[in-house]
């Protein structure tokens, strides 16, 4: 068992990829250009795009041919849907799962499916499809040529194939065919069947007239046939879906022809003609297109916009489509008659509720709170009403009827001024959205008619952006109405909605294409793969396969080279053997036995065994009977005989005997796997042969060998400083220390890439010009506008008087750093020249046998280990990341923020970048590189934290992102925090410090493995090695010395009557003349609270000041200082209520007017506020209203380093303290094998409150 974190080494294998630049040597690039190698591979990259379209065509064909004859029984699923309604009963998921599996098995059981993702797709399936197409011979040949170019390069499509495999997934994922059929289209189809039945009962002539008009396309069928559950089998393919949707919506006639009206049109007409049945608002809902059938590109949007005209045409094409389909008027009609809909059959997604609430009430949780209250009242009197309400709140959808009723009831309780129902308010929003979009569309039309140029013109760009933004706003408001898995819908609403939504969705590709075109950087990072006409290029390094893989690795004078042998020259690297000269290259000779359990039997026991291995009859029988395999027929003697045969055969093998295997005694092997493991561990060897430099130079000169230096800045002539990890890993792979006991293994499957230059006229700092540092001498960033002005001044283009105040101040105070450029500096120089790249994978811990599940080992190490410390990490409101390091007893050893690292104030720099990006985003100017800045910052924070963990033998405790991630004014948003979390896990997968020796802990060959391999955030659970995840609730606003937290549900107490009632439940209100403070005593059990406190009775004091958000006379909110005691005195003096004697004044308060209690209520409310922040002054502190055991009030401004020193430190400290509870659980509940139930590790609120409110405070 480990005694220290530094003992967690060599646990499991890990694969990584090293990335280098390649610099052509000698005439290499000249021959590459002469042989058109770049051109051929670039053409293959372009063909890739056209071939993926052909592959999708084949998938569509396969889907159609498979589903067209399909026949399933849909009645059980229909019954489950009808029974479930909006609730998630158990029958529905089970039926859906069964139907998905039946559908997908129809595909996977076919022989064609097995070829879909293999080379046969290119050699058989696609050519057959192309030859049968009704296109010109010229087009056919072009398609066949494109496909043939990948005949030996099918691995290009590995990623694409993985994506397309999702189409045939049995899981309930939205990209699956089965999901589209079962979860999306069948509920709609079932709703239509029910609607049809209702129409036929109440208005049969609608069906009769529709039947007659559509007879020409019905082909002898009746509408009864179409709208029956069994007929869902006839709408699985795209052509049948189109046909079905035509029956519902009609068929547009050609020019001069009459349109065939569908069922919906006849239904509308009937209602108009029969006002007495106006309530019969039933419409059919069209079905979604089949998967891949909805991937058709809009004709007016090219894949990549190349110029202004294409961008203008794309936007204008979208505008024309929306006008042609009369979308704006249809939206007005749809949302202009909400009083006619059945609101209990119009649904909104649960995942949209928070945003919906904020949109209407500027409060993320208002509707959720209302729904919870609504359901609890409905269950009133029932046992576990709260739990039932919580379960209901997890429903996938909520009806507008429930939302309206809940908000109405809740707003009355909390005295909120809600003027109209949420449904009415939300529906009404569309009127303004449509008017705005229409006006922006008119402005765009005027501009587009005059000019097709706009880049560089902020005004024109803003017109385009405003129009697309207004369309995006409409789409954003429509999206919550999308439904699946629900058949009980208002068909009139959803019929119109589906058509509108499909049209408005087209804004997404247009918006993305135009925005990306407008904001694109002046350079391109796009690169394509190089093959040098060899599909097997660098697939492996084995010496025997150098002619096939045509790639070799060379070394000379501390530099590394990649040699690519010309495919058309059947040359052997051995032909370059050294002729005795002292000046030469060292060539790597790579030998490796992959998967010995497969390779040894294949080589030594083939069906026709070479005579030199000569297996005996007995050995052949052992193989045939499989008695060497550890199962019911296992025979250890037979196993050992086979092992001896393998040992003998290895010694006869020309290549493998050179490994110098040192095997264990045969009798020591428990089974064959032990022997295979030894072969694998010893079956990797790198040796080096000297090659003639003169011959290599000649080969390069003749174009027989393409030679590149494997390069990064560490290999530059005169390079200084610490090398990066890629360099350290690369050198270590070939080092003597590694090869004598292999830790790092070089792998095959390397790749070469090429990136064309994309900047022809770069920005240049000319020699002799003046350059301004973007940070002042104190390390603070200079904002972009000020920086530009100072540059102008420094280079004589502006005088001092024309500068802004900030620029003048920096110059006059001497804070700005201005230096003369000694040699020409080119901006983004790497994009001004063509570049070659080399990506090469390698394995870490080659001999490790673990699977990466280290939690049990970590827990065994932690159990009863009092030398372990704890690092709590918190996102701060005023800091980027804050950490608190504590010991097992809760004593703080370190607390710090990570705003400044390496002299860079990242807090200020990120603030500046965010402002610049916000301005750029609003005007669609080129967006700055905040991504790189954030990643650079996170990388440095991760390094600091892991160093802290190792140096202090500490575990790391973080906020659980899967438990209601906190909203608010945080400097690090969820996406960035997740990236930080993943970077931390990845770093701890194999922790290396550059300054450690090769074989020292944290050295390149002895990295620490302190986390499990990352799969996904949802699979992280509560632990990943030494990282533990806890709910962050009640960690920031809590008194560290008493455990007091404000648990009152004060949002409900909004009227004066309720406030007086609230104050009346207090135990007492007294004035303490000695402290000159008022004290409120109360018992939490008497009040409505969010959680249950362990300690019930508390006394809170009007201690100090609070910074309170208050509305001023102008109606604007400001942060004001409130002196609690003075406020209380003023109120009591105003009402002439005596208090100085120190007696309980609560009875007097209750006997007076409710206004007195209301004013005291706000003092009490402010007293409970522990976190106080003001941006203007930089104040951010925690102050407690509760006296602790030492007779003091905790105030983070007045404490020493033994307690949290500010509000963010308080959060990090208590996250660390929650971690100590996790370690306590490990001490008590860990099983002998290191496993523990996650429930035992959970830190519930009751458990947390008990811990904080009972622990001994002695510091």
PDB file of C-alpha atoms in Angstrom, residues 214 218 330 392 458 711 760 790 949 1017 1045 1048 1125 1229:
ATOM      1  CA  UNK A 214     -56.987  13.533 -52.494  1.00  0.00           C
ATOM      2  CA  UNK A 218     -54.351   8.028 -52.293  1.00  0.00           C
ATOM      3  CA  UNK A 330     -48.044  32.990 -39.564  1.00  0.00           C
ATOM      4  CA  UNK A 392     -42.856  15.911 -10.349  1.00  0.00           C
ATOM      5  CA  UNK A 458     -19.229  48.859 -39.471  1.00  0.00           C
ATOM      6  CA  UNK A 711      11.444  20.704 -34.864  1.00  0.00           C
ATOM      7  CA  UNK A 760       0.660  37.580 -47.976  1.00  0.00           C
ATOM      8  CA  UNK A 790       0.567  55.162 -27.175  1.00  0.00           C
ATOM      9  CA  UNK A 949      -0.998  18.850  -3.716  1.00  0.00           C
ATOM     10  CA  UNK A1017     -18.239  14.681 -16.733  1.00  0.00           C
ATOM     11  CA  UNK A1045     -26.305  30.025   7.917  1.00  0.00           C
ATOM     12  CA  UNK A1048     -35.065  31.640   6.065  1.00  0.00           C
ATOM     13  CA  UNK A1125     -27.740  49.370  14.968  1.00  0.00           C
ATOM     14  CA  UNK A1229     -16.890   3.095   5.979  1.00  0.00           C
TER      15      UNK A1229
END
